[in-house]
Amino acid sequence: MQQFIDKYDFTGKKAIVRVDFNVPLNEKFEITDDTRIRRAMPTLKKVLASGGSVIIMSHLGRPKKVDPTFSLKHIVDHVSECLGVPVQFAPDCQKADEQAAALKPGEALLLENLRFYAEEEGKPRGLKDDATDEEKKAAKAAVKASQKEFVKKLASYADCYINDAFGTAHRAHASTALIADYFPNDKMFGYLMEGEIKAIDNVLKHAERPLTAIIGGSKVSSKLAVLKNLVGKVDNLIIGGGMGYTFIKAQGGKIGLSLHEDELIPDALEILATAKEKGVNVYLSIETVAGQKFDNDTPQRIFKTNDIADDWEGMDAAPVTLESWKKVILASKTILWNGPVGVFELPNFAKGTLQIAEDLAEATRNGAYTLVGGGDSVAAVTQMGYADKVSYVSTGGGAMLEAIEGKELPGVAAIRG
Ligand code: AMP
């Protein structure tokens, strides 16, 4: 049975908490962005303040074996600073029995990187390139078998389990999903997970209408499932960024050198047909800012998006397009934004994406619910200083994308189920 962190009695209890401390480190192993650490603090502090202790577990990077480069020891001091108590460190997540047993209320222990063990992901490692299917199958069975012991050991440290790692909620890993089985009556979401799930539900389950999705980014192929799911749910669908040109071409437009995927033209046409059938308004780009090469200082010219000269490449949304999209955004009560509408990494082609961030901020001020989630639009709103001017900015790229695709996330199902 699912518990709720605000109602659970942590007095004298040890909570094992899965967080996402997969933070970027520089060559001196200094944290260059501690957002993920800070976002997990309310949950950890809540347990400590309620008379419990915490055993914190996370992955860092993608190590394929024990590798000091990916050790969580690099972040212990910073976590201690954020938490306000000295955090102890267990250098092997499978040998922390004594340290966990000795924890007193108010104390915290951080386990070493879970992915030092293949059992965390449940995928075999070290297979030879020429491994036969039989060998692959045997290796998979072996790691699955030892995964049970791995999970059991982690679970043995604690009285309750909290999942606050939304960034890995789309993975059915030992610490994100399987461990929940050991706490049938003592499992719950942390505040960050609760917030993310609520944000998704606000858009996909009980949105105030009109509901508008703005989908940008580079490729249709990476957002196909997103588009197909949303087209059945939203009132308005704005399709921008590099992926928009495939839709323009599908309708017979001339797109010059703009990014496009010919093989996805049938899918684009299908999405447009579904939208028409369901009465969903689709807004594509009307005019485009194009460049002659993929370079910040390349000369710029504005074209009708369906009539771009052969040697020009569409790289941002032009003012006429932005004006038309703004009207839709400001008339909406709920807005989901995923993916930049231009090459925002090049400052001269970031105006469109900046304008969308401003429009969302204005819509939020006017009372709309706005969610920015999944991928580069999160980086864009954060870099541009708009993160606190929208209703919610998701921390989980892949997880948010899968949620918008309409999939059930294993990390969520494990707690609810
Ligand atoms: P995604 O990860 O799918 O959200 O895609 C983000 C990427 O899309 C960013 O790196 C943008 O530079 C890129 N992008 C957006 N608009 C365009 C465009 N018109 N041409 C090429 N790339 C684009």
Short mmCIF file of C-alpha atoms and ligand atoms in Angstrom, two decimals:
data_model
loop_
_atom_site.label_atom_id
_atom_site.label_comp_id
_atom_site.label_asym_id
_atom_site.label_seq_id
_atom_site.Cartn_x
_atom_site.Cartn_y
_atom_site.Cartn_z
CA MET A 1 0.00 0.00 0.00
CA GLN A 2 1.30 3.41 -0.95
CA GLN A 3 2.09 5.77 1.92
CA PHE A 4 2.44 9.54 1.83
CA ILE A 5 5.53 11.28 3.09
CA ASP A 6 3.55 13.97 4.90
CA LYS A 7 1.50 11.42 6.84
CA TYR A 8 4.12 8.76 7.51
CA ASP A 9 5.59 8.47 11.02
CA PHE A 10 9.37 8.46 10.61
CA THR A 11 10.12 8.48 14.35
CA GLY A 12 13.03 6.13 14.95
CA LYS A 13 12.77 4.78 11.40
CA LYS A 14 15.46 4.37 8.78
CA ALA A 15 14.38 5.46 5.31
CA ILE A 16 16.24 4.31 2.23
CA VAL A 17 15.79 7.10 -0.29
CA ARG A 18 16.50 6.78 -4.01
CA VAL A 19 17.55 10.21 -5.26
CA ASP A 20 18.98 11.38 -8.55
CA PHE A 21 22.38 12.80 -7.64
CA ASN A 22 23.66 12.26 -11.17
CA VAL A 23 25.17 15.75 -11.23
CA PRO A 24 27.72 17.08 -13.74
CA LEU A 25 31.29 17.23 -12.40
CA ASN A 26 34.27 19.05 -13.92
CA GLU A 27 37.78 17.61 -14.29
CA LYS A 28 38.54 18.54 -10.65
CA PHE A 29 35.42 16.61 -9.59
CA GLU A 30 33.65 19.81 -8.60
CA ILE A 31 29.88 19.96 -9.07
CA THR A 32 29.03 22.37 -11.91
CA ASP A 33 25.26 22.27 -11.41
CA ASP A 34 23.78 21.08 -8.11
CA THR A 35 20.11 21.45 -9.07
CA ARG A 36 19.42 17.74 -8.67
CA ILE A 37 20.94 17.69 -5.19
CA ARG A 38 18.99 20.75 -4.09
CA ARG A 39 15.70 19.40 -5.46
CA ALA A 40 16.01 16.28 -3.27
CA MET A 41 16.63 18.22 -0.06
CA PRO A 42 13.01 18.79 1.06
CA THR A 43 12.42 15.03 1.21
CA LEU A 44 15.67 14.22 3.03
CA LYS A 45 15.20 17.09 5.48
CA LYS A 46 11.62 16.06 6.15
CA VAL A 47 12.69 12.56 7.25
CA LEU A 48 15.46 13.89 9.47
CA ALA A 49 13.22 16.56 11.02
CA SER A 50 10.57 13.92 11.74
CA GLY A 51 12.91 11.83 13.87
CA GLY A 52 14.13 9.42 11.19
CA SER A 53 17.48 8.77 9.55
CA VAL A 54 18.25 8.50 5.85
CA ILE A 55 20.23 6.07 3.74
CA ILE A 56 20.68 7.90 0.46
CA MET A 57 21.27 5.98 -2.76
CA SER A 58 21.91 7.17 -6.31
CA HIS A 59 23.80 6.51 -9.50
CA LEU A 60 26.37 8.84 -11.06
CA GLY A 61 27.20 8.62 -14.74
CA ARG A 62 27.33 5.38 -16.65
CA PRO A 63 30.16 3.35 -15.12
CA LYS A 64 30.43 -0.23 -16.34
CA LYS A 65 32.55 -1.31 -13.35
CA VAL A 66 33.93 0.15 -10.12
CA ASP A 67 35.50 3.39 -11.34
CA PRO A 68 36.68 6.16 -8.97
CA THR A 69 35.84 8.78 -11.62
CA PHE A 70 32.17 8.07 -10.94
CA SER A 71 32.43 7.79 -7.16
CA LEU A 72 29.78 9.58 -5.14
CA LYS A 73 32.50 10.42 -2.59
CA HIS A 74 33.12 13.53 -4.73
CA ILE A 75 29.78 14.97 -3.68
CA VAL A 76 29.59 13.99 0.01
CA ASP A 77 30.78 17.36 1.30
CA HIS A 78 28.33 19.26 -0.82
CA VAL A 79 25.44 17.02 0.17
CA SER A 80 26.41 17.53 3.84
CA GLU A 81 26.41 21.28 3.31
CA CYS A 82 22.99 21.27 1.66
CA LEU A 83 21.49 18.91 4.23
CA GLY A 84 22.98 20.72 7.19
CA VAL A 85 24.30 17.54 8.82
CA PRO A 86 27.54 15.64 8.18
CA VAL A 87 26.76 12.84 5.73
CA GLN A 88 28.60 9.55 6.26
CA PHE A 89 29.77 7.62 3.23
CA ALA A 90 29.53 3.87 2.57
CA PRO A 91 32.23 3.00 -0.01
CA ASP A 92 30.39 -0.13 -1.15
CA CYS A 93 26.60 -0.04 -1.42
CA GLN A 94 26.45 -3.79 -0.73
CA LYS A 95 28.55 -3.66 2.45
CA ALA A 96 26.88 -0.93 4.43
CA ASP A 97 25.17 -3.14 7.05
CA GLU A 98 27.10 -1.85 10.03
CA GLN A 99 26.96 1.79 9.04
CA ALA A 100 23.23 1.58 8.35
CA ALA A 101 22.54 -0.25 11.63
CA ALA A 102 24.45 2.39 13.60
CA LEU A 103 22.48 5.33 12.17
CA LYS A 104 20.68 7.38 14.82
CA PRO A 105 17.68 9.67 14.26
CA GLY A 106 18.78 12.78 12.38
CA GLU A 107 21.79 11.07 10.76
CA ALA A 108 22.48 10.44 7.09
CA LEU A 109 24.48 7.90 5.12
CA LEU A 110 25.25 8.07 1.39
CA LEU A 111 25.85 4.78 -0.40
CA GLU A 112 28.48 4.51 -3.15
CA ASN A 113 27.31 4.60 -6.79
CA LEU A 114 24.73 1.86 -7.32
CA ARG A 115 25.84 1.38 -10.91
CA PHE A 116 29.20 0.01 -9.80
CA TYR A 117 27.13 -3.17 -9.75
CA ALA A 118 25.57 -4.58 -12.93
CA GLU A 119 22.65 -5.69 -10.77
CA GLU A 120 21.38 -2.12 -10.42
CA GLU A 121 20.39 -1.97 -14.07
CA GLY A 122 20.01 -5.75 -14.36
CA LYS A 123 21.99 -5.83 -17.60
CA PRO A 124 24.94 -8.16 -18.15
CA ARG A 125 28.38 -6.61 -18.52
CA GLY A 126 31.62 -7.67 -20.11
CA LEU A 127 30.01 -9.76 -22.86
CA LYS A 128 32.35 -10.41 -25.76
CA ASP A 129 31.38 -8.77 -29.05
CA ASP A 130 31.06 -12.18 -30.64
CA ALA A 131 28.95 -13.65 -27.82
CA THR A 132 26.37 -16.10 -29.09
CA ASP A 133 22.66 -15.68 -28.35
CA GLU A 134 22.96 -18.55 -25.88
CA GLU A 135 25.80 -16.78 -24.04
CA LYS A 136 23.86 -13.52 -23.97
CA LYS A 137 20.82 -15.29 -22.59
CA ALA A 138 22.86 -17.05 -19.90
CA ALA A 139 24.57 -13.79 -18.88
CA LYS A 140 21.21 -12.05 -18.63
CA ALA A 141 19.77 -14.85 -16.51
CA ALA A 142 22.83 -14.72 -14.23
CA VAL A 143 22.58 -10.99 -13.58
CA LYS A 144 18.82 -11.24 -13.02
CA ALA A 145 19.43 -14.01 -10.47
CA SER A 146 22.03 -12.04 -8.54
CA GLN A 147 19.87 -8.91 -8.76
CA LYS A 148 17.51 -10.40 -6.17
CA GLU A 149 20.30 -10.58 -3.60
CA PHE A 150 21.44 -7.07 -4.52
CA VAL A 151 17.97 -5.60 -3.93
CA LYS A 152 17.45 -7.62 -0.78
CA LYS A 153 20.67 -6.25 0.69
CA LEU A 154 19.71 -2.64 -0.02
CA ALA A 155 16.25 -3.21 1.44
CA SER A 156 17.71 -4.81 4.57
CA TYR A 157 19.21 -1.48 5.64
CA ALA A 158 15.90 0.30 6.15
CA ASP A 159 12.35 0.30 7.52
CA CYS A 160 10.79 2.25 4.66
CA TYR A 161 11.50 3.20 1.05
CA ILE A 162 11.13 6.58 -0.60
CA ASN A 163 11.57 7.14 -4.32
CA ASP A 164 12.46 10.74 -5.11
CA ALA A 165 14.41 10.12 -8.31
CA PHE A 166 12.09 11.23 -11.08
CA GLY A 167 15.02 11.35 -13.52
CA THR A 168 15.22 7.54 -13.44
CA ALA A 169 11.52 6.78 -12.92
CA HIS A 170 11.29 5.42 -16.48
CA ARG A 171 13.80 2.67 -15.64
CA ALA A 172 12.82 -0.59 -13.97
CA HIS A 173 16.07 -0.77 -12.02
CA ALA A 174 16.80 -2.37 -8.65
CA SER A 175 16.69 0.86 -6.67
CA THR A 176 13.96 2.61 -8.66
CA ALA A 177 11.39 -0.16 -8.88
CA LEU A 178 12.31 -3.65 -7.65
CA ILE A 179 13.16 -2.60 -4.09
CA ALA A 180 9.59 -1.37 -3.53
CA ASP A 181 8.43 -5.01 -3.23
CA TYR A 182 10.31 -5.29 0.06
CA PHE A 183 8.25 -2.48 1.56
CA PRO A 184 4.66 -3.40 0.68
CA ASN A 185 3.26 -1.15 3.42
CA ASP A 186 6.08 1.35 3.77
CA LYS A 187 6.77 2.79 0.32
CA MET A 188 6.14 6.32 -0.86
CA PHE A 189 7.11 9.07 -3.23
CA GLY A 190 9.35 11.91 -2.09
CA TYR A 191 8.27 15.51 -2.61
CA LEU A 192 10.07 15.86 -5.94
CA MET A 193 8.38 12.77 -7.37
CA GLU A 194 5.03 13.92 -6.00
CA GLY A 195 5.53 17.29 -7.68
CA GLU A 196 6.47 15.77 -11.03
CA ILE A 197 3.56 13.33 -11.01
CA LYS A 198 1.13 16.09 -10.09
CA ALA A 199 2.51 18.27 -12.91
CA ILE A 200 2.02 15.48 -15.46
CA ASP A 201 -1.49 14.79 -14.18
CA ASN A 202 -2.34 18.51 -14.34
CA VAL A 203 -1.64 18.38 -18.06
CA LEU A 204 -2.57 14.86 -19.15
CA LYS A 205 -5.35 13.90 -16.76
CA HIS A 206 -7.24 16.94 -15.57
CA ALA A 207 -6.16 19.91 -17.64
CA GLU A 208 -8.18 23.06 -17.64
CA ARG A 209 -9.08 23.80 -21.28
CA PRO A 210 -7.97 24.97 -23.74
CA LEU A 211 -4.89 22.74 -23.50
CA THR A 212 -1.98 23.57 -25.78
CA ALA A 213 1.22 21.60 -26.38
CA ILE A 214 4.26 23.24 -27.92
CA ILE A 215 6.55 20.59 -29.31
CA GLY A 216 9.92 21.60 -30.75
CA GLY A 217 13.39 20.14 -30.89
CA SER A 218 15.41 18.63 -33.63
CA LYS A 219 13.77 15.48 -34.89
CA VAL A 220 10.29 14.10 -35.44
CA SER A 221 11.73 10.62 -34.87
CA SER A 222 12.59 11.37 -31.24
CA LYS A 223 9.14 12.83 -30.52
CA LEU A 224 6.90 10.64 -32.66
CA ALA A 225 5.31 8.85 -29.71
CA VAL A 226 4.86 12.19 -27.93
CA LEU A 227 3.08 13.72 -30.92
CA LYS A 228 0.91 10.66 -31.45
CA ASN A 229 -0.20 10.62 -27.81
CA LEU A 230 -0.78 14.37 -27.55
CA VAL A 231 -2.74 14.70 -30.74
CA GLY A 232 -5.54 12.76 -29.05
CA LYS A 233 -5.48 14.88 -25.92
CA VAL A 234 -4.82 18.56 -26.64
CA ASP A 235 -6.90 21.34 -28.18
CA ASN A 236 -3.95 23.02 -29.88
CA LEU A 237 -0.67 21.58 -31.08
CA ILE A 238 2.16 23.95 -31.96
CA ILE A 239 4.93 22.16 -33.84
CA GLY A 240 8.18 24.13 -34.12
CA GLY A 241 11.95 23.76 -34.22
CA GLY A 242 13.80 21.49 -36.59
CA MET A 243 11.03 18.90 -36.57
CA GLY A 244 8.53 21.37 -37.99
CA TYR A 245 10.16 21.28 -41.45
CA THR A 246 9.24 17.64 -42.00
CA PHE A 247 5.59 18.66 -41.54
CA ILE A 248 6.00 21.61 -43.94
CA LYS A 249 7.64 19.36 -46.54
CA ALA A 250 4.94 16.72 -46.04
CA GLN A 251 2.43 19.35 -47.14
CA GLY A 252 4.41 20.16 -50.27
CA GLY A 253 6.47 23.09 -48.92
CA LYS A 254 10.02 23.96 -50.10
CA ILE A 255 12.29 23.89 -47.06
CA GLY A 256 15.76 24.47 -48.56
CA LEU A 257 18.50 22.90 -46.48
CA SER A 258 16.38 22.74 -43.32
CA LEU A 259 16.53 19.70 -41.10
CA HIS A 260 13.98 17.07 -42.08
CA GLU A 261 13.34 13.33 -42.13
CA ASP A 262 11.82 12.15 -45.42
CA GLU A 263 11.09 8.71 -44.01
CA LEU A 264 8.79 10.30 -41.43
CA ILE A 265 6.65 12.16 -43.91
CA PRO A 266 3.93 9.46 -43.76
CA ASP A 267 3.88 9.77 -39.95
CA ALA A 268 3.69 13.55 -40.18
CA LEU A 269 0.74 13.27 -42.55
CA GLU A 270 -0.93 10.76 -40.26
CA ILE A 271 -0.55 13.11 -37.28
CA LEU A 272 -2.05 15.99 -39.29
CA ALA A 273 -4.94 13.77 -40.42
CA THR A 274 -5.63 12.59 -36.86
CA ALA A 275 -5.59 16.18 -35.66
CA LYS A 276 -8.14 17.15 -38.32
CA GLU A 277 -10.34 14.21 -37.47
CA LYS A 278 -10.29 15.07 -33.77
CA GLY A 279 -10.72 18.78 -34.25
CA VAL A 280 -7.26 19.61 -32.89
CA ASN A 281 -5.77 22.86 -34.23
CA VAL A 282 -2.22 22.40 -35.50
CA TYR A 283 -0.01 25.48 -35.76
CA LEU A 284 3.12 25.14 -37.86
CA SER A 285 5.69 27.81 -38.59
CA ILE A 286 4.54 30.53 -41.04
CA GLU A 287 7.85 32.35 -41.45
CA THR A 288 11.34 31.18 -40.62
CA VAL A 289 14.66 32.84 -39.80
CA ALA A 290 17.14 31.02 -42.01
CA GLY A 291 20.92 30.97 -42.11
CA GLN A 292 23.39 29.97 -44.81
CA LYS A 293 25.39 27.72 -42.53
CA PHE A 294 24.99 26.25 -39.08
CA ASP A 295 26.90 29.10 -37.47
CA ASN A 296 25.98 31.92 -35.09
CA ASP A 297 27.37 34.63 -37.38
CA THR A 298 25.98 33.34 -40.65
CA PRO A 299 23.89 35.92 -42.56
CA GLN A 300 20.16 35.71 -41.70
CA ARG A 301 17.11 36.00 -43.95
CA ILE A 302 13.42 35.56 -43.30
CA PHE A 303 11.46 33.24 -45.63
CA LYS A 304 7.93 31.93 -45.78
CA THR A 305 8.51 28.56 -44.13
CA ASN A 306 7.03 26.73 -47.12
CA ASP A 307 9.22 28.63 -49.58
CA ILE A 308 12.80 28.62 -48.31
CA ALA A 309 15.50 29.14 -50.97
CA ASP A 310 17.54 26.06 -51.85
CA ASP A 311 20.78 27.07 -50.13
CA TRP A 312 19.24 28.40 -46.90
CA GLU A 313 18.49 26.50 -43.69
CA GLY A 314 15.64 27.24 -41.29
CA MET A 315 17.08 27.85 -37.84
CA ASP A 316 14.54 29.82 -35.82
CA ALA A 317 10.92 30.94 -35.74
CA ALA A 318 10.40 34.41 -37.24
CA PRO A 319 8.28 37.21 -35.65
CA VAL A 320 5.14 36.49 -37.73
CA THR A 321 5.18 32.88 -36.57
CA LEU A 322 5.86 33.85 -32.98
CA GLU A 323 3.01 36.35 -33.01
CA SER A 324 0.56 33.68 -34.22
CA TRP A 325 1.77 31.18 -31.61
CA LYS A 326 1.61 33.81 -28.86
CA LYS A 327 -2.12 34.32 -29.48
CA VAL A 328 -2.72 30.59 -29.04
CA ILE A 329 -0.55 30.42 -25.92
CA LEU A 330 -2.21 33.38 -24.22
CA ALA A 331 -5.69 32.02 -24.95
CA SER A 332 -4.82 28.68 -23.26
CA LYS A 333 -5.45 27.62 -19.68
CA THR A 334 -2.93 24.77 -19.67
CA ILE A 335 0.32 24.66 -21.66
CA LEU A 336 2.95 21.98 -22.05
CA TRP A 337 6.26 22.91 -23.67
CA ASN A 338 8.79 20.37 -24.84
CA GLY A 339 11.68 21.26 -27.15
CA PRO A 340 13.17 24.56 -28.35
CA VAL A 341 11.68 26.21 -31.44
CA GLY A 342 15.07 27.14 -32.87
CA VAL A 343 18.77 26.49 -32.54
CA PHE A 344 18.82 28.24 -29.17
CA GLU A 345 22.43 27.27 -28.43
CA LEU A 346 23.44 29.87 -31.05
CA PRO A 347 22.49 33.24 -29.48
CA ASN A 348 21.54 34.76 -32.86
CA PHE A 349 18.97 31.99 -33.35
CA ALA A 350 17.65 31.90 -29.77
CA LYS A 351 15.04 34.67 -30.12
CA GLY A 352 12.14 32.33 -30.92
CA THR A 353 12.82 30.09 -27.95
CA LEU A 354 13.23 33.13 -25.70
CA GLN A 355 9.90 34.50 -26.95
CA ILE A 356 8.14 31.21 -26.13
CA ALA A 357 9.64 31.36 -22.61
CA GLU A 358 8.31 34.93 -22.27
CA ASP A 359 4.88 33.93 -23.58
CA LEU A 360 4.71 31.08 -21.08
CA ALA A 361 5.70 33.43 -18.26
CA GLU A 362 2.94 35.84 -19.33
CA ALA A 363 0.39 33.03 -19.56
CA THR A 364 1.43 31.89 -16.07
CA ARG A 365 1.00 35.39 -14.69
CA ASN A 366 -2.47 35.42 -16.22
CA GLY A 367 -3.37 32.24 -14.35
CA ALA A 368 -2.59 29.46 -16.83
CA TYR A 369 -0.85 26.26 -15.70
CA THR A 370 2.45 25.88 -17.56
CA LEU A 371 4.73 22.85 -17.56
CA VAL A 372 8.12 22.79 -19.23
CA GLY A 373 9.34 19.24 -19.48
CA GLY A 374 11.67 16.85 -21.19
CA GLY A 375 14.85 17.77 -23.00
CA ASP A 376 16.35 21.02 -24.13
CA SER A 377 13.43 23.33 -23.41
CA VAL A 378 14.23 22.80 -19.71
CA ALA A 379 17.83 23.92 -20.33
CA ALA A 380 16.50 26.85 -22.37
CA VAL A 381 14.09 28.21 -19.72
CA THR A 382 16.69 27.70 -17.01
CA GLN A 383 19.50 29.44 -18.94
CA MET A 384 17.20 32.24 -19.97
CA GLY A 385 16.13 32.86 -16.36
CA TYR A 386 12.49 31.82 -16.74
CA ALA A 387 12.50 28.69 -14.57
CA ASP A 388 10.66 30.40 -11.70
CA LYS A 389 8.25 32.25 -14.00
CA VAL A 390 6.41 29.13 -15.18
CA SER A 391 4.30 26.79 -13.05
CA TYR A 392 6.63 23.76 -13.16
CA VAL A 393 9.95 22.82 -14.70
CA SER A 394 10.51 19.08 -14.81
CA THR A 395 13.79 17.57 -13.64
CA GLY A 396 13.46 14.40 -15.70
CA GLY A 397 14.28 14.48 -19.39
CA GLY A 398 13.66 10.91 -20.52
CA ALA A 399 11.16 10.20 -17.74
CA MET A 400 9.06 13.25 -18.61
CA LEU A 401 9.17 12.39 -22.30
CA GLU A 402 7.94 8.85 -21.62
CA ALA A 403 5.20 10.20 -19.37
CA ILE A 404 4.08 12.56 -22.15
CA GLU A 405 4.14 9.58 -24.50
CA GLY A 406 1.46 8.16 -22.22
CA LYS A 407 3.60 5.34 -20.81
CA GLU A 408 3.36 4.21 -17.22
CA LEU A 409 6.73 4.80 -15.54
CA PRO A 410 8.05 1.71 -13.67
CA GLY A 411 9.26 3.88 -10.77
CA VAL A 412 5.77 5.28 -10.34
CA ALA A 413 3.99 1.96 -10.81
CA ALA A 414 6.21 0.29 -8.18
CA ILE A 415 4.98 2.66 -5.50
CA ARG A 416 1.37 2.85 -6.59
CA GLY A 417 0.97 -0.82 -7.39
P1 AMP B 1 15.39 17.94 -28.55
O1 AMP B 1 16.46 17.33 -27.70
O2 AMP B 1 14.72 16.99 -29.47
O3 AMP B 1 14.43 18.76 -27.73
O4 AMP B 1 16.11 18.91 -29.56
C1 AMP B 1 16.82 20.01 -29.14
C2 AMP B 1 17.69 20.49 -30.23
O5 AMP B 1 16.90 20.89 -31.34
C3 AMP B 1 18.52 21.69 -29.86
O6 AMP B 1 19.86 21.29 -29.84
C4 AMP B 1 18.24 22.69 -30.95
O7 AMP B 1 19.41 23.32 -31.43
C5 AMP B 1 17.66 21.82 -32.05
N1 AMP B 1 16.87 22.59 -33.00
C6 AMP B 1 15.80 23.37 -32.77
N2 AMP B 1 15.41 23.97 -33.91
C7 AMP B 1 16.24 23.58 -34.89
C8 AMP B 1 16.36 23.87 -36.29
N3 AMP B 1 15.52 24.69 -36.89
N4 AMP B 1 17.34 23.25 -36.97
C9 AMP B 1 18.19 22.42 -36.36
N5 AMP B 1 18.14 22.11 -35.05
C10 AMP B 1 17.18 22.67 -34.32
#
